[in-house]
Amino acid sequence: MNTDPCLPVDENGYYGNFGGAYIPEILHSNVEKLHQAFLKYIDDPEFIAEYEELLSEYVGRPTPLYHAKRLSAHYNTNIYLKREDLCHTGAHKINNAIGSVLLAKRMGKSRIIAETGAGQHGVAVATVCALMGLECIVYMGATDVARQQPNVERMKMLGAKVVPVESGNKTLKDATNEAIRDWCCNPSDTFYVIGSTVGPHPYPQMVARFQSVISREIRKQLKKQTGRELPDYVIACIGGGSNAAGAFYHFIKEPSVKLIAAEAAGLGVDSGMSAATIRLGKEGIIHGARTLVMQTEDGQITEPYSISAGLDYPGVGPLHAYLASTGRSEVAAVTDSEALDAAFRLTRTEGIIPALESSHALAVLDQRKFRPDDIVVINVSGRGDKDMMSYEKAQKN
Ligand SMILES: *Cc1c(COP(=O)(O)O)cnc(C)c1O
């Protein structure tokens, strides 16, 4: 049975073969209670009104859908940028943080935990916890703590406790393991806010729902600006897949709209230094879901690599594994250097400095040929302030 108006998901959280909930016994009742609360409140007019008011008055939604004329002229097509970079805190992550923390409050939880890679999700959750007066603990790999100092300082100023994680290669995967461990030890008072469409059911569905506001706005804005509600293409980058899920959501059942997911190819898909999970991954289980996972022959998870900390993850949300395996979405593998080129191109033609993650989506413009009458929507998931050190380094080389 399908339990979502737009997602190809069944009541057990399966997208075809992918998804489900592979969790330790101690979390079963927690995850079940979360699922029930999600189903109850996602259709509750009072909950939705509170969520939508915060999106408009606090986050600054709707974000613009901007017709990038100089960029369009360069590529000889029609490019529209969905400006999630203009959300409060600088990325789409806050859409989900608000929805999830509101749900936590409804469930009577007083302690909020989260994992973070680049720090954008951690900052978003710390922000919402400050707004609502809740305790916030953020797990972050020690490598990321060192390379993302400005976001660490922001989280601390917001009152969150940042816990550096020293296991594995000390990045996002390891921070997620640690957050799950915390949740297992504190199942009754703690709510785990996951930052992407990953994890056990119902997280992928729930996060996609809280991000679906992106494509709801795109349809409305495109209709107003062009007379057409449906673009020819929607392009988004994928780490775990939440900004892409939000940008695709209201187009998944519209076969005329082509969906392109840009994943991080690092130094090249076959270089051994990438995070191109859909290209390279095999079916496996990571962080509670069956999905594509970068792994060795004997099932050891491979350490991923990308210049962009937000895409540096060896798994991908089950929705995207399914969309790609059925041909509903197309996957583009974008290298570090292609992403850097795209970032400089956007900055110099439109005066918008994108996040390194978003630059992977923009780089698809250099890989594909679009027709002069095509309408191409690109989701600019975040702003580039946090990436200035990488951009500065690239400029010197
Ligand atoms: C976290 C992040 C991403 C990657 O996460 P998804 O869940 O795949 O969207 C992409 N862009 C920005 C700006 C981010 O902060």
mmCIF file of C-alpha atoms and ligand atoms in Angstrom:
data_model
loop_
_atom_site.group_PDB
_atom_site.id
_atom_site.type_symbol
_atom_site.label_atom_id
_atom_site.label_comp_id
_atom_site.label_asym_id
_atom_site.label_seq_id
_atom_site.Cartn_x
_atom_site.Cartn_y
_atom_site.Cartn_z
ATOM 1 C CA MET A 1 0.000 0.000 0.000
ATOM 2 C CA ASN A 2 1.288 3.455 -0.872
ATOM 3 C CA THR A 3 1.344 5.796 2.115
ATOM 4 C CA ASP A 4 2.474 9.043 0.519
ATOM 5 C CA PRO A 5 0.797 11.217 -2.123
ATOM 6 C CA CYS A 6 3.912 11.505 -4.306
ATOM 7 C CA LEU A 7 6.614 9.074 -3.182
ATOM 8 C CA PRO A 8 6.845 5.484 -4.484
ATOM 9 C CA VAL A 9 6.948 4.084 -0.938
ATOM 10 C CA ASP A 10 4.967 1.288 0.743
ATOM 11 C CA GLU A 11 3.794 1.152 4.363
ATOM 12 C CA ASN A 12 7.004 -0.559 5.469
ATOM 13 C CA GLY A 13 9.138 2.160 3.979
ATOM 14 C CA TYR A 14 10.272 0.254 0.882
ATOM 15 C CA TYR A 15 11.022 1.943 -2.399
ATOM 16 C CA GLY A 16 11.188 -1.203 -4.540
ATOM 17 C CA ASN A 17 13.976 -3.238 -2.905
ATOM 18 C CA PHE A 18 15.388 -0.258 -1.061
ATOM 19 C CA GLY A 19 14.582 1.253 2.326
ATOM 20 C CA GLY A 20 12.977 -0.475 5.312
ATOM 21 C CA ALA A 21 14.115 -0.234 8.916
ATOM 22 C CA TYR A 22 17.134 -2.329 9.950
ATOM 23 C CA ILE A 23 17.548 -1.273 13.546
ATOM 24 C CA PRO A 24 18.555 -2.735 16.902
ATOM 25 C CA GLU A 25 15.714 -4.153 18.998
ATOM 26 C CA ILE A 26 16.033 -1.363 21.568
ATOM 27 C CA LEU A 27 14.939 1.243 19.003
ATOM 28 C CA HIS A 28 11.926 -0.632 17.590
ATOM 29 C CA SER A 29 9.277 0.969 19.766
ATOM 30 C CA ASN A 30 10.910 4.399 19.353
ATOM 31 C CA VAL A 31 10.899 4.213 15.595
ATOM 32 C CA GLU A 32 7.325 2.934 15.630
ATOM 33 C CA LYS A 33 6.203 5.826 17.859
ATOM 34 C CA LEU A 34 7.976 8.273 15.578
ATOM 35 C CA HIS A 35 6.202 6.750 12.580
ATOM 36 C CA GLN A 36 2.798 7.054 14.234
ATOM 37 C CA ALA A 37 3.467 10.655 15.275
ATOM 38 C CA PHE A 38 4.625 11.544 11.776
ATOM 39 C CA LEU A 39 1.481 10.057 10.179
ATOM 40 C CA LYS A 40 -0.705 11.823 12.726
ATOM 41 C CA TYR A 41 0.814 15.295 12.473
ATOM 42 C CA ILE A 42 1.691 15.479 8.783
ATOM 43 C CA ASP A 43 -2.039 15.788 8.081
ATOM 44 C CA ASP A 44 -2.867 17.832 11.179
ATOM 45 C CA PRO A 45 -3.942 21.356 10.136
ATOM 46 C CA GLU A 46 -2.621 22.943 13.353
ATOM 47 C CA PHE A 47 0.811 21.325 13.003
ATOM 48 C CA ILE A 48 1.054 22.247 9.312
ATOM 49 C CA ALA A 49 -0.022 25.843 10.047
ATOM 50 C CA GLU A 50 2.732 26.227 12.659
ATOM 51 C CA TYR A 51 5.320 24.656 10.333
ATOM 52 C CA GLU A 52 4.309 26.859 7.396
ATOM 53 C CA GLU A 53 4.254 30.028 9.453
ATOM 54 C CA LEU A 54 7.833 29.394 10.594
ATOM 55 C CA LEU A 55 8.881 28.661 7.016
ATOM 56 C CA SER A 56 7.532 31.988 5.867
ATOM 57 C CA GLU A 57 8.249 34.269 8.850
ATOM 58 C CA TYR A 58 11.484 32.716 10.122
ATOM 59 C CA VAL A 59 13.158 30.937 7.188
ATOM 60 C CA GLY A 60 12.081 33.519 4.604
ATOM 61 C CA ARG A 61 10.053 31.303 2.262
ATOM 62 C CA PRO A 62 9.082 31.173 -0.478
ATOM 63 C CA THR A 63 12.650 31.351 -1.740
ATOM 64 C CA PRO A 64 12.900 32.974 -5.176
ATOM 65 C CA LEU A 65 12.876 31.009 -8.429
ATOM 66 C CA TYR A 66 15.329 33.184 -10.308
ATOM 67 C CA HIS A 67 15.576 33.267 -14.104
ATOM 68 C CA ALA A 68 19.366 33.416 -14.569
ATOM 69 C CA LYS A 69 19.541 35.310 -17.839
ATOM 70 C CA ARG A 70 23.296 35.573 -18.316
ATOM 71 C CA LEU A 71 23.841 31.943 -17.386
ATOM 72 C CA SER A 72 20.990 30.987 -19.756
ATOM 73 C CA ALA A 73 22.607 32.941 -22.575
ATOM 74 C CA HIS A 74 25.931 31.214 -21.947
ATOM 75 C CA TYR A 75 24.379 27.739 -22.276
ATOM 76 C CA ASN A 76 21.755 28.765 -24.853
ATOM 77 C CA THR A 77 18.812 27.452 -22.852
ATOM 78 C CA ASN A 78 16.445 28.685 -20.091
ATOM 79 C CA ILE A 79 17.855 28.260 -16.612
ATOM 80 C CA TYR A 80 15.898 28.895 -13.425
ATOM 81 C CA LEU A 81 17.658 28.744 -10.063
ATOM 82 C CA LYS A 82 15.717 27.710 -6.964
ATOM 83 C CA ARG A 83 17.382 29.847 -4.313
ATOM 84 C CA GLU A 84 17.569 27.613 -1.213
ATOM 85 C CA ASP A 85 20.834 29.430 -0.492
ATOM 86 C CA LEU A 86 18.669 32.324 0.695
ATOM 87 C CA CYS A 87 17.043 30.304 3.488
ATOM 88 C CA HIS A 88 17.913 31.401 7.039
ATOM 89 C CA THR A 89 21.201 29.641 7.993
ATOM 90 C CA GLY A 90 22.166 29.318 4.320
ATOM 91 C CA ALA A 91 20.807 26.018 3.040
ATOM 92 C CA HIS A 92 17.698 23.889 2.599
ATOM 93 C CA LYS A 93 18.458 21.897 5.799
ATOM 94 C CA ILE A 94 16.394 24.242 7.977
ATOM 95 C CA ASN A 95 13.140 23.158 6.239
ATOM 96 C CA ASN A 96 13.573 19.687 7.712
ATOM 97 C CA ALA A 97 15.023 20.894 11.022
ATOM 98 C CA ILE A 98 11.898 22.957 11.709
ATOM 99 C CA GLY A 99 9.491 20.162 10.793
ATOM 100 C CA SER A 100 11.403 17.558 12.798
ATOM 101 C CA VAL A 101 11.898 19.646 15.939
ATOM 102 C CA LEU A 102 8.209 20.655 15.902
ATOM 103 C CA LEU A 103 7.383 16.951 15.775
ATOM 104 C CA ALA A 104 9.791 16.288 18.666
ATOM 105 C CA LYS A 105 7.971 18.919 20.730
ATOM 106 C CA ARG A 106 4.587 17.368 19.957
ATOM 107 C CA MET A 107 6.009 14.022 21.116
ATOM 108 C CA GLY A 108 7.132 15.590 24.401
ATOM 109 C CA LYS A 109 10.875 15.088 23.781
ATOM 110 C CA SER A 110 13.213 17.467 25.576
ATOM 111 C CA ARG A 111 16.610 16.417 24.238
ATOM 112 C CA ILE A 112 17.503 16.798 20.558
ATOM 113 C CA ILE A 113 20.467 15.046 18.931
ATOM 114 C CA ALA A 114 21.796 15.328 15.380
ATOM 115 C CA GLU A 115 24.765 14.312 13.230
ATOM 116 C CA THR A 116 26.483 16.707 10.880
ATOM 117 C CA GLY A 117 29.122 16.634 8.116
ATOM 118 C CA ALA A 118 29.852 20.106 6.788
ATOM 119 C CA GLY A 119 27.977 21.532 9.749
ATOM 120 C CA GLN A 120 24.959 22.874 7.847
ATOM 121 C CA HIS A 121 22.521 20.402 9.381
ATOM 122 C CA GLY A 122 24.081 20.905 12.811
ATOM 123 C CA VAL A 123 23.699 24.667 12.498
ATOM 124 C CA ALA A 124 20.084 24.309 11.317
ATOM 125 C CA VAL A 125 19.143 22.042 14.234
ATOM 126 C CA ALA A 126 21.037 24.189 16.778
ATOM 127 C CA THR A 127 19.184 27.221 15.411
ATOM 128 C CA VAL A 128 15.753 25.662 15.774
ATOM 129 C CA CYS A 129 16.623 24.363 19.270
ATOM 130 C CA ALA A 130 17.658 27.884 20.311
ATOM 131 C CA LEU A 131 14.398 29.189 18.883
ATOM 132 C CA MET A 132 12.366 26.649 20.840
ATOM 133 C CA GLY A 133 14.472 26.468 24.000
ATOM 134 C CA LEU A 134 15.511 22.807 23.673
ATOM 135 C CA GLU A 135 18.750 21.032 24.594
ATOM 136 C CA CYS A 136 20.835 20.211 21.506
ATOM 137 C CA ILE A 137 23.769 17.815 21.050
ATOM 138 C CA VAL A 138 25.501 17.548 17.664
ATOM 139 C CA TYR A 139 27.859 14.693 16.725
ATOM 140 C CA MET A 140 30.511 15.681 14.221
ATOM 141 C CA GLY A 141 33.565 13.781 12.940
ATOM 142 C CA ALA A 142 36.812 15.195 14.321
ATOM 143 C CA THR A 143 38.135 15.726 10.759
ATOM 144 C CA ASP A 144 35.054 17.810 9.964
ATOM 145 C CA VAL A 145 35.327 19.731 13.256
ATOM 146 C CA ALA A 146 38.799 20.812 12.142
ATOM 147 C CA ARG A 147 37.900 21.697 8.537
ATOM 148 C CA GLN A 148 34.540 23.383 9.221
ATOM 149 C CA GLN A 149 35.492 25.700 12.110
ATOM 150 C CA PRO A 150 33.076 28.566 11.308
ATOM 151 C CA ASN A 151 30.073 26.223 11.542
ATOM 152 C CA VAL A 152 31.412 24.718 14.791
ATOM 153 C CA GLU A 153 31.598 28.223 16.269
ATOM 154 C CA ARG A 154 28.064 28.985 15.082
ATOM 155 C CA MET A 155 26.671 25.844 16.742
ATOM 156 C CA LYS A 156 28.430 26.692 20.016
ATOM 157 C CA MET A 157 27.171 30.267 19.974
ATOM 158 C CA LEU A 158 23.663 28.906 19.413
ATOM 159 C CA GLY A 159 24.045 26.899 22.627
ATOM 160 C CA ALA A 160 24.544 23.423 21.158
ATOM 161 C CA LYS A 161 27.072 20.942 22.500
ATOM 162 C CA VAL A 162 29.338 19.747 19.674
ATOM 163 C CA VAL A 163 30.804 16.278 20.268
ATOM 164 C CA PRO A 164 33.844 15.431 18.084
ATOM 165 C CA VAL A 165 33.796 11.788 16.920
ATOM 166 C CA GLU A 166 37.183 10.054 16.746
ATOM 167 C CA SER A 167 36.241 6.734 15.091
ATOM 168 C CA GLY A 168 36.657 5.666 11.428
ATOM 169 C CA ASN A 169 37.916 8.438 9.182
ATOM 170 C CA LYS A 170 36.178 10.900 11.512
ATOM 171 C CA THR A 171 33.572 12.218 9.068
ATOM 172 C CA LEU A 172 29.805 12.040 8.494
ATOM 173 C CA LYS A 173 29.392 8.248 8.523
ATOM 174 C CA ASP A 174 31.142 8.054 11.896
ATOM 175 C CA ALA A 175 29.143 10.957 13.341
ATOM 176 C CA THR A 176 25.931 9.178 12.284
ATOM 177 C CA ASN A 177 27.043 5.952 13.995
ATOM 178 C CA GLU A 178 27.649 7.896 17.187
ATOM 179 C CA ALA A 179 24.274 9.672 17.065
ATOM 180 C CA ILE A 180 22.516 6.317 16.635
ATOM 181 C CA ARG A 181 24.494 4.959 19.620
ATOM 182 C CA ASP A 182 23.347 7.928 21.742
ATOM 183 C CA TRP A 183 19.741 7.327 20.688
ATOM 184 C CA CYS A 184 19.972 3.667 21.713
ATOM 185 C CA CYS A 185 21.154 4.746 25.209
ATOM 186 C CA ASN A 186 18.490 7.437 25.646
ATOM 187 C CA PRO A 187 15.432 6.163 23.804
ATOM 188 C CA SER A 188 12.741 7.777 25.958
ATOM 189 C CA ASP A 189 13.606 11.499 26.227
ATOM 190 C CA THR A 190 15.663 11.935 23.035
ATOM 191 C CA PHE A 191 14.603 12.799 19.483
ATOM 192 C CA TYR A 192 17.117 12.130 16.698
ATOM 193 C CA VAL A 193 16.863 14.687 13.873
ATOM 194 C CA ILE A 194 18.456 13.120 10.765
ATOM 195 C CA GLY A 195 19.783 15.608 8.215
ATOM 196 C CA SER A 196 18.943 13.801 4.998
ATOM 197 C CA THR A 197 16.631 11.269 3.356
ATOM 198 C CA VAL A 198 18.581 8.407 4.926
ATOM 199 C CA GLY A 199 18.211 6.189 7.988
ATOM 200 C CA PRO A 200 15.438 3.743 8.901
ATOM 201 C CA HIS A 201 11.823 4.212 7.812
ATOM 202 C CA PRO A 202 10.093 6.652 8.369
ATOM 203 C CA TYR A 203 13.058 9.064 8.169
ATOM 204 C CA PRO A 204 13.555 9.090 4.374
ATOM 205 C CA GLN A 205 9.839 9.695 3.815
ATOM 206 C CA MET A 206 9.555 12.240 6.625
ATOM 207 C CA VAL A 207 12.569 14.291 5.529
ATOM 208 C CA ALA A 208 11.364 14.233 1.910
ATOM 209 C CA ARG A 209 7.966 15.530 3.060
ATOM 210 C CA PHE A 210 9.527 18.377 5.051
ATOM 211 C CA GLN A 211 11.643 19.303 1.993
ATOM 212 C CA SER A 212 8.813 18.909 -0.537
ATOM 213 C CA VAL A 213 7.972 22.595 -0.067
ATOM 214 C CA ILE A 214 10.805 23.235 -2.568
ATOM 215 C CA SER A 215 9.043 21.626 -5.548
ATOM 216 C CA ARG A 216 5.627 22.873 -4.440
ATOM 217 C CA GLU A 217 6.974 26.396 -4.739
ATOM 218 C CA ILE A 218 8.804 25.670 -8.019
ATOM 219 C CA ARG A 219 5.558 24.565 -9.718
ATOM 220 C CA LYS A 220 3.714 27.667 -8.596
ATOM 221 C CA GLN A 221 6.528 30.076 -9.417
ATOM 222 C CA LEU A 222 7.252 28.552 -12.811
ATOM 223 C CA LYS A 223 3.587 28.765 -13.766
ATOM 224 C CA LYS A 224 3.529 32.425 -12.830
ATOM 225 C CA GLN A 225 6.763 33.249 -14.637
ATOM 226 C CA THR A 226 6.470 31.110 -17.780
ATOM 227 C CA GLY A 227 2.852 29.969 -17.988
ATOM 228 C CA ARG A 228 4.120 26.373 -17.680
ATOM 229 C CA GLU A 229 3.940 24.465 -14.413
ATOM 230 C CA LEU A 230 6.274 21.681 -15.527
ATOM 231 C CA PRO A 231 9.919 22.241 -16.479
ATOM 232 C CA ASP A 232 11.783 19.937 -18.864
ATOM 233 C CA TYR A 233 14.502 19.221 -16.308
ATOM 234 C CA VAL A 234 15.029 19.442 -12.557
ATOM 235 C CA ILE A 235 18.646 19.091 -11.469
ATOM 236 C CA ALA A 236 19.900 18.703 -7.890
ATOM 237 C CA CYS A 237 22.994 17.395 -6.144
ATOM 238 C CA ILE A 238 22.781 14.336 -3.890
ATOM 239 C CA GLY A 239 24.629 13.460 -0.748
ATOM 240 C CA GLY A 240 21.968 11.588 1.176
ATOM 241 C CA GLY A 241 19.400 13.108 -1.140
ATOM 242 C CA SER A 242 17.242 15.555 0.823
ATOM 243 C CA ASN A 243 17.488 18.674 -1.348
ATOM 244 C CA ALA A 244 17.017 16.495 -4.436
ATOM 245 C CA ALA A 245 14.028 14.752 -2.831
ATOM 246 C CA GLY A 246 12.488 18.159 -2.100
ATOM 247 C CA ALA A 247 13.166 19.490 -5.590
ATOM 248 C CA PHE A 248 11.884 16.293 -7.286
ATOM 249 C CA TYR A 249 8.944 15.499 -4.981
ATOM 250 C CA HIS A 250 6.050 17.112 -6.878
ATOM 251 C CA PHE A 251 7.496 16.047 -10.251
ATOM 252 C CA ILE A 252 8.129 12.340 -9.582
ATOM 253 C CA LYS A 253 4.720 11.411 -10.998
ATOM 254 C CA GLU A 254 5.087 13.757 -13.994
ATOM 255 C CA PRO A 255 6.900 11.641 -16.594
ATOM 256 C CA SER A 256 7.563 14.609 -18.908
ATOM 257 C CA VAL A 257 9.879 16.150 -16.296
ATOM 258 C CA LYS A 258 13.383 14.693 -16.462
ATOM 259 C CA LEU A 259 15.104 14.396 -13.096
ATOM 260 C CA ILE A 260 18.888 14.568 -12.905
ATOM 261 C CA ALA A 261 20.789 13.776 -9.701
ATOM 262 C CA ALA A 262 24.387 14.969 -9.530
ATOM 263 C CA GLU A 263 26.641 12.884 -7.300
ATOM 264 C CA ALA A 264 30.216 13.590 -6.263
ATOM 265 C CA ALA A 265 32.845 11.870 -8.389
ATOM 266 C CA GLY A 266 35.701 13.380 -6.378
ATOM 267 C CA LEU A 267 38.927 12.907 -8.344
ATOM 268 C CA GLY A 268 37.051 10.717 -10.885
ATOM 269 C CA VAL A 269 34.542 7.837 -10.671
ATOM 270 C CA ASP A 270 37.281 5.208 -11.111
ATOM 271 C CA SER A 271 39.993 6.986 -9.142
ATOM 272 C CA GLY A 272 39.285 5.271 -5.831
ATOM 273 C CA MET A 273 38.698 8.763 -4.423
ATOM 274 C CA SER A 274 35.013 9.529 -4.892
ATOM 275 C CA ALA A 275 31.559 9.493 -3.327
ATOM 276 C CA ALA A 276 29.736 8.345 -6.495
ATOM 277 C CA THR A 277 27.505 5.952 -4.562
ATOM 278 C CA ILE A 278 24.890 5.276 -7.226
ATOM 279 C CA ARG A 279 27.526 4.508 -9.858
ATOM 280 C CA LEU A 280 29.778 2.432 -7.629
ATOM 281 C CA GLY A 281 27.535 1.181 -4.846
ATOM 282 C CA LYS A 282 26.124 -2.300 -4.304
ATOM 283 C CA GLU A 283 23.029 -3.207 -2.307
ATOM 284 C CA GLY A 284 23.748 -3.251 1.387
ATOM 285 C CA ILE A 285 22.639 -1.805 4.684
ATOM 286 C CA ILE A 286 23.844 1.463 6.107
ATOM 287 C CA HIS A 287 22.423 3.443 9.021
ATOM 288 C CA GLY A 288 19.233 1.402 9.174
ATOM 289 C CA ALA A 289 18.245 1.256 5.502
ATOM 290 C CA ARG A 290 18.813 -1.129 2.599
ATOM 291 C CA THR A 291 20.268 0.950 -0.195
ATOM 292 C CA LEU A 292 23.265 1.338 -2.477
ATOM 293 C CA VAL A 293 26.456 1.437 -0.435
ATOM 294 C CA MET A 294 30.061 1.897 -1.495
ATOM 295 C CA GLN A 295 31.678 -1.288 -0.222
ATOM 296 C CA THR A 296 34.441 -3.797 -0.824
ATOM 297 C CA GLU A 297 33.857 -7.333 -2.173
ATOM 298 C CA ASP A 298 33.406 -8.606 1.379
ATOM 299 C CA GLY A 299 30.976 -5.875 2.422
ATOM 300 C CA GLN A 300 33.283 -3.433 4.247
ATOM 301 C CA ILE A 301 32.094 0.130 3.731
ATOM 302 C CA THR A 302 34.563 2.074 1.581
ATOM 303 C CA GLU A 303 35.689 5.481 2.820
ATOM 304 C CA PRO A 304 34.213 8.089 0.489
ATOM 305 C CA TYR A 305 35.914 11.228 -0.765
ATOM 306 C CA SER A 306 34.617 14.533 -2.142
ATOM 307 C CA ILE A 307 35.876 18.121 -1.989
ATOM 308 C CA SER A 308 32.421 18.853 -0.602
ATOM 309 C CA ALA A 309 31.876 17.690 2.981
ATOM 310 C CA GLY A 310 28.093 17.599 2.421
ATOM 311 C CA LEU A 311 28.389 14.979 -0.349
ATOM 312 C CA ASP A 312 31.102 12.905 1.336
ATOM 313 C CA TYR A 313 28.878 9.921 2.271
ATOM 314 C CA PRO A 314 29.167 6.234 1.223
ATOM 315 C CA GLY A 315 25.390 5.674 1.051
ATOM 316 C CA VAL A 316 22.407 7.359 -0.579
ATOM 317 C CA GLY A 317 18.755 7.663 0.367
ATOM 318 C CA PRO A 318 16.641 4.645 -0.698
ATOM 319 C CA LEU A 319 14.337 6.895 -2.755
ATOM 320 C CA HIS A 320 17.231 7.878 -5.003
ATOM 321 C CA ALA A 321 18.567 4.321 -5.277
ATOM 322 C CA TYR A 322 15.081 3.387 -6.493
ATOM 323 C CA LEU A 323 14.568 6.332 -8.884
ATOM 324 C CA ALA A 324 17.953 5.684 -10.487
ATOM 325 C CA SER A 325 17.547 1.887 -10.723
ATOM 326 C CA THR A 326 14.163 2.239 -12.434
ATOM 327 C CA GLY A 327 15.404 4.898 -14.847
ATOM 328 C CA ARG A 328 13.103 7.582 -13.427
ATOM 329 C CA SER A 329 16.125 9.696 -12.583
ATOM 330 C CA GLU A 330 19.361 10.055 -14.439
ATOM 331 C CA VAL A 331 22.625 10.238 -12.500
ATOM 332 C CA ALA A 332 25.485 12.566 -13.388
ATOM 333 C CA ALA A 333 28.898 12.037 -11.786
ATOM 334 C CA VAL A 334 30.641 15.372 -11.227
ATOM 335 C CA THR A 335 34.299 15.703 -10.251
ATOM 336 C CA ASP A 336 35.770 18.202 -7.790
ATOM 337 C CA SER A 337 37.270 20.240 -10.588
ATOM 338 C CA GLU A 338 34.046 20.319 -12.637
ATOM 339 C CA ALA A 339 32.197 21.530 -9.530
ATOM 340 C CA LEU A 340 34.779 24.255 -8.891
ATOM 341 C CA ASP A 341 34.504 25.455 -12.507
ATOM 342 C CA ALA A 342 30.716 25.621 -12.210
ATOM 343 C CA ALA A 343 30.963 27.592 -8.953
ATOM 344 C CA PHE A 344 33.186 30.217 -10.557
ATOM 345 C CA ARG A 345 30.957 30.345 -13.655
ATOM 346 C CA LEU A 346 27.822 31.057 -11.610
ATOM 347 C CA THR A 347 29.612 33.587 -9.441
ATOM 348 C CA ARG A 348 31.003 35.548 -12.385
ATOM 349 C CA THR A 349 27.843 35.483 -14.515
ATOM 350 C CA GLU A 350 25.166 35.974 -11.868
ATOM 351 C CA GLY A 351 26.863 37.232 -8.704
ATOM 352 C CA ILE A 352 25.803 34.206 -6.685
ATOM 353 C CA ILE A 353 28.421 32.198 -4.765
ATOM 354 C CA PRO A 354 26.978 28.679 -4.415
ATOM 355 C CA ALA A 355 27.843 25.987 -1.876
ATOM 356 C CA LEU A 356 30.299 23.399 -3.213
ATOM 357 C CA GLU A 357 27.515 20.811 -3.000
ATOM 358 C CA SER A 358 25.190 22.894 -5.189
ATOM 359 C CA SER A 359 28.047 23.459 -7.647
ATOM 360 C CA HIS A 360 27.853 19.748 -8.496
ATOM 361 C CA ALA A 361 24.297 20.307 -9.775
ATOM 362 C CA LEU A 362 25.373 23.402 -11.721
ATOM 363 C CA ALA A 363 28.184 21.427 -13.385
ATOM 364 C CA VAL A 364 25.605 19.278 -15.177
ATOM 365 C CA LEU A 365 25.159 22.274 -17.513
ATOM 366 C CA ASP A 366 28.649 21.543 -18.868
ATOM 367 C CA GLN A 367 28.025 17.806 -19.231
ATOM 368 C CA ARG A 368 24.702 17.816 -21.082
ATOM 369 C CA LYS A 369 23.353 19.632 -24.093
ATOM 370 C CA PHE A 370 20.046 21.409 -23.504
ATOM 371 C CA ARG A 371 17.760 22.770 -26.227
ATOM 372 C CA PRO A 372 17.121 26.502 -26.636
ATOM 373 C CA ASP A 373 13.455 26.085 -25.646
ATOM 374 C CA ASP A 374 14.102 23.784 -22.658
ATOM 375 C CA ILE A 375 13.233 24.973 -19.171
ATOM 376 C CA VAL A 376 15.923 23.768 -16.772
ATOM 377 C CA VAL A 377 15.444 24.206 -13.025
ATOM 378 C CA ILE A 378 18.542 23.836 -10.839
ATOM 379 C CA ASN A 379 18.260 23.628 -7.088
ATOM 380 C CA VAL A 380 20.883 25.857 -5.458
ATOM 381 C CA SER A 381 20.828 23.977 -2.155
ATOM 382 C CA GLY A 382 23.050 26.387 -0.228
ATOM 383 C CA ARG A 383 25.372 29.357 -0.226
ATOM 384 C CA GLY A 384 29.135 29.262 -0.500
ATOM 385 C CA ASP A 385 30.244 31.214 2.584
ATOM 386 C CA LYS A 386 31.357 28.024 4.331
ATOM 387 C CA ASP A 387 33.423 27.019 1.277
ATOM 388 C CA MET A 388 35.489 30.165 0.816
ATOM 389 C CA MET A 389 38.671 28.380 1.883
ATOM 390 C CA SER A 390 38.267 25.772 -0.888
ATOM 391 C CA TYR A 391 37.412 28.437 -3.464
ATOM 392 C CA GLU A 392 40.369 30.545 -2.459
ATOM 393 C CA LYS A 393 42.688 27.560 -2.776
ATOM 394 C CA ALA A 394 41.269 26.685 -6.217
ATOM 395 C CA GLN A 395 41.814 30.234 -7.427
ATOM 396 C CA LYS A 396 45.479 30.118 -6.476
ATOM 397 C CA ASN A 397 46.118 26.871 -8.366
HETATM 398 C C1 LIG B 1 23.949 18.951 3.358
HETATM 399 C C2 LIG B 1 23.946 19.614 2.067
HETATM 400 C C3 LIG B 1 23.772 18.901 0.852
HETATM 401 C C4 LIG B 1 23.707 17.407 0.783
HETATM 402 O O1 LIG B 1 22.647 16.810 1.454
HETATM 403 P P1 LIG B 1 21.354 16.295 0.732
HETATM 404 O O2 LIG B 1 20.599 15.616 1.804
HETATM 405 O O3 LIG B 1 21.773 15.353 -0.355
HETATM 406 O O4 LIG B 1 20.630 17.466 0.186
HETATM 407 C C5 LIG B 1 23.692 19.612 -0.321
HETATM 408 N N1 LIG B 1 23.815 20.966 -0.333
HETATM 409 C C6 LIG B 1 24.007 21.685 0.801
HETATM 410 C C7 LIG B 1 24.156 23.151 0.707
HETATM 411 C C8 LIG B 1 24.073 21.035 2.026
HETATM 412 O O5 LIG B 1 24.265 21.741 3.144
#
